[in-house]
Tab-separated table of C-alpha atoms in Angstrom:
chain	number	residue	atom	x	y	z
A	1	UNK	CA	-0.127	0.713	0.235
A	2	UNK	CA	1.567	3.673	-1.186
A	3	UNK	CA	2.142	6.752	1.289
A	4	UNK	CA	-0.275	8.830	1.382
A	5	UNK	CA	0.688	11.775	-0.119
A	6	UNK	CA	0.783	14.881	2.796
A	7	UNK	CA	-0.537	18.128	1.121
A	8	UNK	CA	-0.587	21.471	2.218
A	9	UNK	CA	-0.160	21.638	6.036
A	10	UNK	CA	-2.181	25.111	6.854
A	11	UNK	CA	-1.583	26.392	10.099
A	12	UNK	CA	-4.021	27.755	12.202
A	13	UNK	CA	-4.251	31.227	12.851
A	14	UNK	CA	-2.108	31.975	16.219
A	15	UNK	CA	-4.113	33.296	19.252
A	16	UNK	CA	-4.554	36.606	21.396
A	17	UNK	CA	-2.286	35.781	23.862
A	18	UNK	CA	0.001	34.051	21.631
A	19	UNK	CA	3.545	35.660	21.722
A	20	UNK	CA	3.730	34.670	18.185
A	21	UNK	CA	1.068	36.765	17.240
A	22	UNK	CA	2.149	40.217	17.700
A	23	UNK	CA	0.484	43.535	19.233
A	24	UNK	CA	-2.347	44.311	17.156
A	25	UNK	CA	-2.070	47.369	14.930
A	26	UNK	CA	-4.244	49.891	16.533
A	27	UNK	CA	-6.566	51.018	14.219
A	28	UNK	CA	-6.352	54.258	11.929
A	29	UNK	CA	-8.698	57.199	13.323
A	30	UNK	CA	-9.761	59.397	10.433
A	31	UNK	CA	-8.129	61.885	10.443
A	32	UNK	CA	-11.249	64.286	10.201
A	33	UNK	CA	-12.563	63.203	13.919
A	34	UNK	CA	-8.955	64.269	14.662
A	35	UNK	CA	-8.391	67.756	13.486
A	36	UNK	CA	-11.538	68.188	14.920
A	37	UNK	CA	-10.913	66.758	19.405
A	38	UNK	CA	-7.905	69.208	18.285
A	39	UNK	CA	-10.529	71.756	17.849
A	40	UNK	CA	-11.903	71.154	20.766
A	41	UNK	CA	-9.064	70.755	23.375
A	42	UNK	CA	-6.924	74.106	21.785
A	43	UNK	CA	-10.998	76.039	22.278
A	44	UNK	CA	-11.035	74.604	25.906
A	45	UNK	CA	-7.620	76.046	26.351
A	46	UNK	CA	-8.138	79.286	24.541
A	47	UNK	CA	-11.556	79.491	26.961
A	48	UNK	CA	-9.315	78.919	29.906
A	49	UNK	CA	-6.155	80.822	29.036
A	50	UNK	CA	-9.084	84.063	28.629
A	51	UNK	CA	-10.501	83.277	32.374
A	52	UNK	CA	-6.709	82.564	33.782
A	53	UNK	CA	-5.678	87.187	31.974
A	54	UNK	CA	-9.114	88.055	34.026
A	55	UNK	CA	-8.027	85.861	36.613
A	56	UNK	CA	-4.941	87.481	37.256
A	57	UNK	CA	-6.265	90.735	36.017
A	58	UNK	CA	-8.837	90.666	39.756
A	59	UNK	CA	-4.750	89.857	41.426
A	60	UNK	CA	-3.187	92.759	40.194
A	61	UNK	CA	-5.871	94.689	40.627
A	62	UNK	CA	-6.435	93.375	43.992
A	63	UNK	CA	-2.227	93.783	44.712
A	64	UNK	CA	-3.020	97.620	44.196
A	65	UNK	CA	-5.002	97.732	45.782
A	66	UNK	CA	-3.725	96.492	49.289
A	67	UNK	CA	-0.304	98.722	48.230
A	68	UNK	CA	-2.855	101.797	47.727
A	69	UNK	CA	-4.692	100.738	51.906
A	70	UNK	CA	-0.871	100.256	52.846
A	71	UNK	CA	0.257	103.666	51.991
A	72	UNK	CA	-2.717	105.412	53.502
A	73	UNK	CA	-2.154	103.198	56.450
A	74	UNK	CA	0.698	104.358	56.958
A	75	UNK	CA	0.077	108.095	56.907
A	76	UNK	CA	-2.378	107.659	59.283
A	77	UNK	CA	-0.258	106.006	61.958
A	78	UNK	CA	2.784	108.528	61.094
A	79	UNK	CA	-0.969	111.014	61.791
A	80	UNK	CA	-2.213	109.274	64.553
A	81	UNK	CA	1.281	108.949	66.612
A	82	UNK	CA	1.892	112.533	66.209
A	83	UNK	CA	-2.214	113.367	67.297
A	84	UNK	CA	-0.702	110.716	70.474
A	85	UNK	CA	1.896	112.862	71.742
A	86	UNK	CA	-0.398	116.645	71.772
A	87	UNK	CA	-2.423	115.166	73.323
A	88	UNK	CA	-0.592	113.970	76.197
A	89	UNK	CA	1.404	117.246	75.730
A	90	UNK	CA	-1.798	119.073	76.704
A	91	UNK	CA	-2.817	116.148	79.744
A	92	UNK	CA	1.400	116.453	80.572
A	93	UNK	CA	0.547	120.126	80.769
A	94	UNK	CA	-3.371	120.405	83.054
A	95	UNK	CA	-1.092	117.991	85.310
A	96	UNK	CA	1.216	120.802	86.286
A	97	UNK	CA	-1.481	123.082	86.952
A	98	UNK	CA	-2.369	121.509	89.104
A	99	UNK	CA	-5.825	121.120	87.249
A	100	UNK	CA	-7.750	124.304	89.736
A	101	UNK	CA	-11.205	124.587	88.402
A	102	UNK	CA	-11.408	128.157	87.181
A	103	UNK	CA	-13.631	128.778	89.292
A	104	UNK	CA	-11.143	128.948	92.657
A	105	UNK	CA	-8.656	130.393	90.334
A	106	UNK	CA	-10.752	133.136	90.413
A	107	UNK	CA	-11.497	133.293	94.196
A	108	UNK	CA	-7.746	133.040	94.642
A	109	UNK	CA	-6.489	135.376	91.668
A	110	UNK	CA	-4.792	138.948	93.269
A	111	UNK	CA	-5.660	140.592	89.519
A	112	UNK	CA	-9.889	139.491	88.188
A	113	UNK	CA	-8.468	140.634	84.368
A	114	UNK	CA	-5.601	138.622	84.361
A	115	UNK	CA	-7.382	136.063	85.805
A	116	UNK	CA	-10.024	136.703	82.653
A	117	UNK	CA	-7.823	136.635	79.498
A	118	UNK	CA	-6.374	133.666	81.218
A	119	UNK	CA	-9.156	131.369	81.197
A	120	UNK	CA	-10.293	132.653	77.798
A	121	UNK	CA	-6.936	130.748	76.764
A	122	UNK	CA	-7.991	128.090	79.033
A	123	UNK	CA	-11.650	127.675	76.748
A	124	UNK	CA	-8.939	128.101	73.954
A	125	UNK	CA	-7.124	125.290	75.135
A	126	UNK	CA	-10.250	123.089	75.790
A	127	UNK	CA	-11.489	123.284	72.279
A	128	UNK	CA	-8.258	122.596	70.833
A	129	UNK	CA	-7.487	119.669	73.279
A	130	UNK	CA	-12.023	118.729	72.225
A	131	UNK	CA	-10.732	119.401	68.564
A	132	UNK	CA	-7.512	116.075	69.043
A	133	UNK	CA	-9.270	114.009	70.685
A	134	UNK	CA	-12.147	114.449	67.916
A	135	UNK	CA	-9.241	113.822	65.151
A	136	UNK	CA	-7.657	111.287	67.079
A	137	UNK	CA	-10.840	109.278	67.596
A	138	UNK	CA	-11.655	110.118	63.567
A	139	UNK	CA	-7.849	108.761	62.572
A	140	UNK	CA	-8.589	105.447	65.031
A	141	UNK	CA	-11.378	104.781	62.831
A	142	UNK	CA	-10.340	105.389	59.786
A	143	UNK	CA	-6.985	103.213	60.406
A	144	UNK	CA	-9.515	100.221	61.736
A	145	UNK	CA	-11.651	100.712	58.467
A	146	UNK	CA	-8.593	101.153	56.051
A	147	UNK	CA	-6.867	97.400	57.922
A	148	UNK	CA	-10.411	95.910	57.285
A	149	UNK	CA	-10.716	96.891	53.231
A	150	UNK	CA	-7.627	95.518	52.940
A	151	UNK	CA	-8.375	92.584	55.186
A	152	UNK	CA	-10.723	91.539	52.118
A	153	UNK	CA	-8.456	93.029	48.655
A	154	UNK	CA	-5.502	90.030	50.462
A	155	UNK	CA	-8.842	87.471	50.357
A	156	UNK	CA	-10.009	88.212	47.100
A	157	UNK	CA	-6.211	87.552	45.913
A	158	UNK	CA	-5.892	84.568	48.237
A	159	UNK	CA	-8.621	83.547	46.135
A	160	UNK	CA	-7.781	84.859	42.668
A	161	UNK	CA	-4.707	82.840	42.802
A	162	UNK	CA	-5.898	80.201	43.614
A	163	UNK	CA	-8.214	80.360	40.829
A	164	UNK	CA	-4.914	80.934	38.727
A	165	UNK	CA	-3.146	77.589	39.473
A	166	UNK	CA	-6.681	75.507	38.728
A	167	UNK	CA	-6.908	77.463	35.351
A	168	UNK	CA	-2.903	76.681	34.740
A	169	UNK	CA	-3.640	73.710	35.362
A	170	UNK	CA	-6.063	73.183	32.602
A	171	UNK	CA	-5.154	74.570	29.985
A	172	UNK	CA	-1.372	73.141	30.391
A	173	UNK	CA	-3.779	69.493	30.475
A	174	UNK	CA	-5.273	70.341	26.981
A	175	UNK	CA	-3.004	71.562	25.444
A	176	UNK	CA	-1.025	68.523	26.430
A	177	UNK	CA	-3.114	66.082	25.762
A	178	UNK	CA	-3.685	67.677	21.857
A	179	UNK	CA	0.568	68.170	21.371
A	180	UNK	CA	0.075	64.173	21.737
A	181	UNK	CA	-2.576	63.503	20.151
A	182	UNK	CA	-0.385	65.267	17.250
A	183	UNK	CA	2.186	63.178	17.929
A	184	UNK	CA	0.869	60.561	17.403
A	185	UNK	CA	0.345	61.217	13.631
A	186	UNK	CA	3.114	60.219	11.081
A	187	UNK	CA	4.802	62.602	10.045
A	188	UNK	CA	2.536	62.961	6.500
A	189	UNK	CA	-0.534	62.872	8.481
A	190	UNK	CA	0.678	65.986	10.578
A	191	UNK	CA	0.760	67.426	6.841
A	192	UNK	CA	-2.203	66.445	5.689
A	193	UNK	CA	-3.142	68.110	9.180
A	194	UNK	CA	-2.160	71.313	8.386
A	195	UNK	CA	-3.848	71.089	5.099
A	196	UNK	CA	-7.212	70.651	5.806
A	197	UNK	CA	-6.919	72.925	8.461
A	198	UNK	CA	-5.894	76.009	5.894
A	199	UNK	CA	-8.669	74.561	3.467
A	200	UNK	CA	-10.967	75.088	5.597
A	201	UNK	CA	-9.838	78.585	6.891
A	202	UNK	CA	-9.743	79.229	2.918
A	203	UNK	CA	-13.536	77.939	2.406
A	204	UNK	CA	-14.803	80.246	4.797
A	205	UNK	CA	-12.695	83.362	4.244
A	206	UNK	CA	-13.977	82.562	0.282
A	207	UNK	CA	-17.639	81.756	2.079
A	208	UNK	CA	-17.523	85.963	3.748
A	209	UNK	CA	-16.169	87.141	0.304
A	210	UNK	CA	-18.846	85.953	-1.100
A	211	UNK	CA	-21.482	88.385	0.580
A	212	UNK	CA	-19.986	90.926	-0.498
A	213	UNK	CA	-18.675	92.564	2.054
A	214	UNK	CA	-15.174	93.854	1.279
A	215	UNK	CA	-18.236	96.773	-0.946
A	216	UNK	CA	-19.304	97.346	2.417
A	217	UNK	CA	-16.293	98.489	4.385
A	218	UNK	CA	-14.679	101.265	4.070
A	219	UNK	CA	-13.477	102.863	6.679
A	220	UNK	CA	-10.087	104.344	6.882
A	221	UNK	CA	-7.448	103.094	10.549
A	222	UNK	CA	-8.043	106.393	12.596
A	223	UNK	CA	-4.407	107.884	13.626
A	224	UNK	CA	-4.658	105.342	16.772
A	225	UNK	CA	-5.197	102.361	14.854
A	226	UNK	CA	-3.001	102.826	12.534
A	227	UNK	CA	-0.398	102.441	15.525
A	228	UNK	CA	-1.980	99.216	16.531
A	229	UNK	CA	-1.735	97.749	13.343
A	230	UNK	CA	1.787	98.626	12.970
A	231	UNK	CA	3.283	97.035	16.366
A	232	UNK	CA	0.701	94.061	15.186
A	233	UNK	CA	2.089	93.868	11.861
A	234	UNK	CA	6.169	93.632	13.589
A	235	UNK	CA	4.719	90.924	16.290
A	236	UNK	CA	4.217	87.971	13.212
A	237	UNK	CA	6.012	85.427	13.233
A	238	UNK	CA	6.226	84.903	16.972
A	239	UNK	CA	5.008	81.529	18.910
A	240	UNK	CA	1.613	82.421	20.204
A	241	UNK	CA	1.581	80.702	24.221
A	242	UNK	CA	-1.062	80.926	26.681
A	243	UNK	CA	-0.729	84.015	29.292
A	244	UNK	CA	1.610	85.939	26.808
A	245	UNK	CA	1.935	89.848	26.128
A	246	UNK	CA	5.125	90.249	24.378
A	247	UNK	CA	7.466	90.736	23.799
A	248	UNK	CA	8.906	87.676	22.539
A	249	UNK	CA	5.622	85.536	22.640
A	250	UNK	CA	1.378	86.304	23.094
A	251	UNK	CA	-1.307	85.193	23.186
A	252	UNK	CA	-4.191	86.402	20.815
A	253	UNK	CA	-6.212	89.278	23.507
A	254	UNK	CA	-2.736	90.078	24.622
A	255	UNK	CA	-0.826	90.801	21.335
A	256	UNK	CA	-4.644	92.735	20.625
A	257	UNK	CA	-4.287	94.229	24.571
A	258	UNK	CA	-0.629	95.309	23.858
A	259	UNK	CA	-0.618	97.021	19.812
A	260	UNK	CA	-3.289	99.455	21.679
A	261	UNK	CA	-1.428	100.296	24.400
A	262	UNK	CA	0.864	100.929	22.638
A	263	UNK	CA	-1.633	103.066	20.208
A	264	UNK	CA	-1.551	105.637	23.408
A	265	UNK	CA	-4.390	103.363	24.487
A	266	UNK	CA	-5.421	99.909	27.581
A	267	UNK	CA	-8.073	98.332	26.754
A	268	UNK	CA	-9.489	95.216	28.948
A	269	UNK	CA	-7.052	92.262	28.914
A	270	UNK	CA	-9.105	89.154	27.770
A	271	UNK	CA	-11.740	88.692	24.382
A	272	UNK	CA	-14.313	88.181	26.696
A	273	UNK	CA	-13.782	91.445	28.199
A	274	UNK	CA	-12.569	93.194	25.421
A	275	UNK	CA	-16.431	91.429	24.069
A	276	UNK	CA	-18.045	93.613	26.952
A	277	UNK	CA	-16.772	96.358	27.643
A	278	UNK	CA	-15.420	98.089	23.974
A	279	UNK	CA	-17.971	99.629	21.629
A	280	UNK	CA	-19.520	97.848	19.645
A	281	UNK	CA	-19.801	97.894	15.348
A	282	UNK	CA	-22.071	96.281	12.676
A	283	UNK	CA	-18.788	94.622	10.570
A	284	UNK	CA	-19.450	96.600	6.721
A	285	UNK	CA	-18.760	99.368	8.823
A	286	UNK	CA	-14.872	98.560	10.314
A	287	UNK	CA	-11.804	99.916	9.634
A	288	UNK	CA	-8.026	98.909	10.464
A	289	UNK	CA	-7.019	98.495	13.924
A	290	UNK	CA	-10.859	97.417	15.170
A	291	UNK	CA	-11.256	93.894	16.898
A	292	UNK	CA	-13.167	91.001	15.947
A	293	UNK	CA	-14.151	88.603	18.412
A	294	UNK	CA	-14.727	85.024	16.766
A	295	UNK	CA	-17.039	82.298	17.891
A	296	UNK	CA	-19.707	82.150	20.478
A	297	UNK	CA	-17.723	82.778	23.626
A	298	UNK	CA	-15.367	85.088	23.035
A	299	UNK	CA	-13.146	83.569	23.381
A	300	UNK	CA	-10.517	84.389	20.436
A	301	UNK	CA	-9.477	88.314	18.831
A	302	UNK	CA	-7.481	89.876	16.101
A	303	UNK	CA	-6.861	93.271	14.879
A	304	UNK	CA	-8.582	93.375	11.293
A	305	UNK	CA	-5.838	95.426	9.346
A	306	UNK	CA	-8.030	96.069	6.393
A	307	UNK	CA	-8.587	94.004	2.697
A	308	UNK	CA	-10.718	91.235	3.885
A	309	UNK	CA	-7.609	89.976	6.947
A	310	UNK	CA	-6.178	89.982	10.795
A	311	UNK	CA	-3.070	89.593	12.360
A	312	UNK	CA	-3.834	87.269	15.236
A	313	UNK	CA	-2.142	84.505	17.203
A	314	UNK	CA	-3.912	81.411	16.677
A	315	UNK	CA	-3.251	78.830	19.222
A	316	UNK	CA	0.233	76.897	20.754
A	317	UNK	CA	2.462	75.339	18.155
A	318	UNK	CA	1.399	78.437	15.936
A	319	UNK	CA	2.551	82.132	16.041
A	320	UNK	CA	1.480	85.396	15.446
A	321	UNK	CA	0.282	85.521	11.091
A	322	UNK	CA	-2.182	87.046	8.594
A	323	UNK	CA	-5.516	85.043	8.376
A	324	UNK	CA	-8.976	86.067	6.628
A	325	UNK	CA	-10.782	88.085	8.096
A	326	UNK	CA	-14.015	85.554	8.121
A	327	UNK	CA	-11.859	82.764	7.983
A	328	UNK	CA	-13.520	81.792	12.074
A	329	UNK	CA	-17.274	82.045	12.943
A	330	UNK	CA	-17.407	86.175	14.038
A	331	UNK	CA	-19.026	87.580	16.478
A	332	UNK	CA	-18.574	91.283	16.695
A	333	UNK	CA	-16.261	93.594	16.440
A	334	UNK	CA	-15.140	96.380	19.054
A	335	UNK	CA	-13.412	99.722	17.815
A	336	UNK	CA	-11.136	100.530	21.168
A	337	UNK	CA	-11.025	104.263	19.862
A	338	UNK	CA	-14.475	104.789	19.148
């Protein structure tokens, strides 16, 4: 009997727990999903940055108030010490006179006219002493009030400092998560992701321009507006750093607030406060130097520089750059020098 011919061996697939199987390759995520997640992380970081900057601004105000009150307290303490010295001198003078009542001094006096002249001086002295005591009492009350106010400001400062620390952690966590996500991408994928980002901005800008908006925007920059635009334009190429106000790096509202400070006009530090406090104008009425606020939560701001463009600090990992004014959802426009 002939031996059976062996056919090709069919090797069973390796089990998942088989060491020979090797680690399964992770499924690649769709780049559009990655981009959406990155946008979300950077947006949350921007919102937290605005809150951090607001807390920092409040902390500065509290510090200034504490310094102002400390100076007042120091002056009042000097005044109180002077008043106490004068009051002590008056008391010692009365003690040296023996504390004899004026009526008794009149009976004992050999010269009534001399006594009357002296009595007038005594009344004047008593009146001055009464005023001195009143002034000393008022000064002591003011000191207590200022000390109480300083204590309240100090508590508020501590709270704002704690708020800053919490927001700092949140910002760093969001940026770290975004950076880790980007590092997982291949070089080619990162290039495609950047291209997707640019394509989306171009599409948004084109749609905005197609409305014919530039036909209506014809305003010329004011003298201060020109200075603000010049300052912002000189910062192009510098990196975005959250919480930064220059001179080597900026976040979005740090750039706009410093540009207008260079033009001689102070404005709020954050994009949300710039939107809340500065005069609003219609988009078609804007001119170079005006600030365009973006997103429904006013979490981003750029400076309009004319010809449908803005200068802005986009986000971590990007530099101050020129972009289309309509490349992001516009909330509204504010004019610092209106």
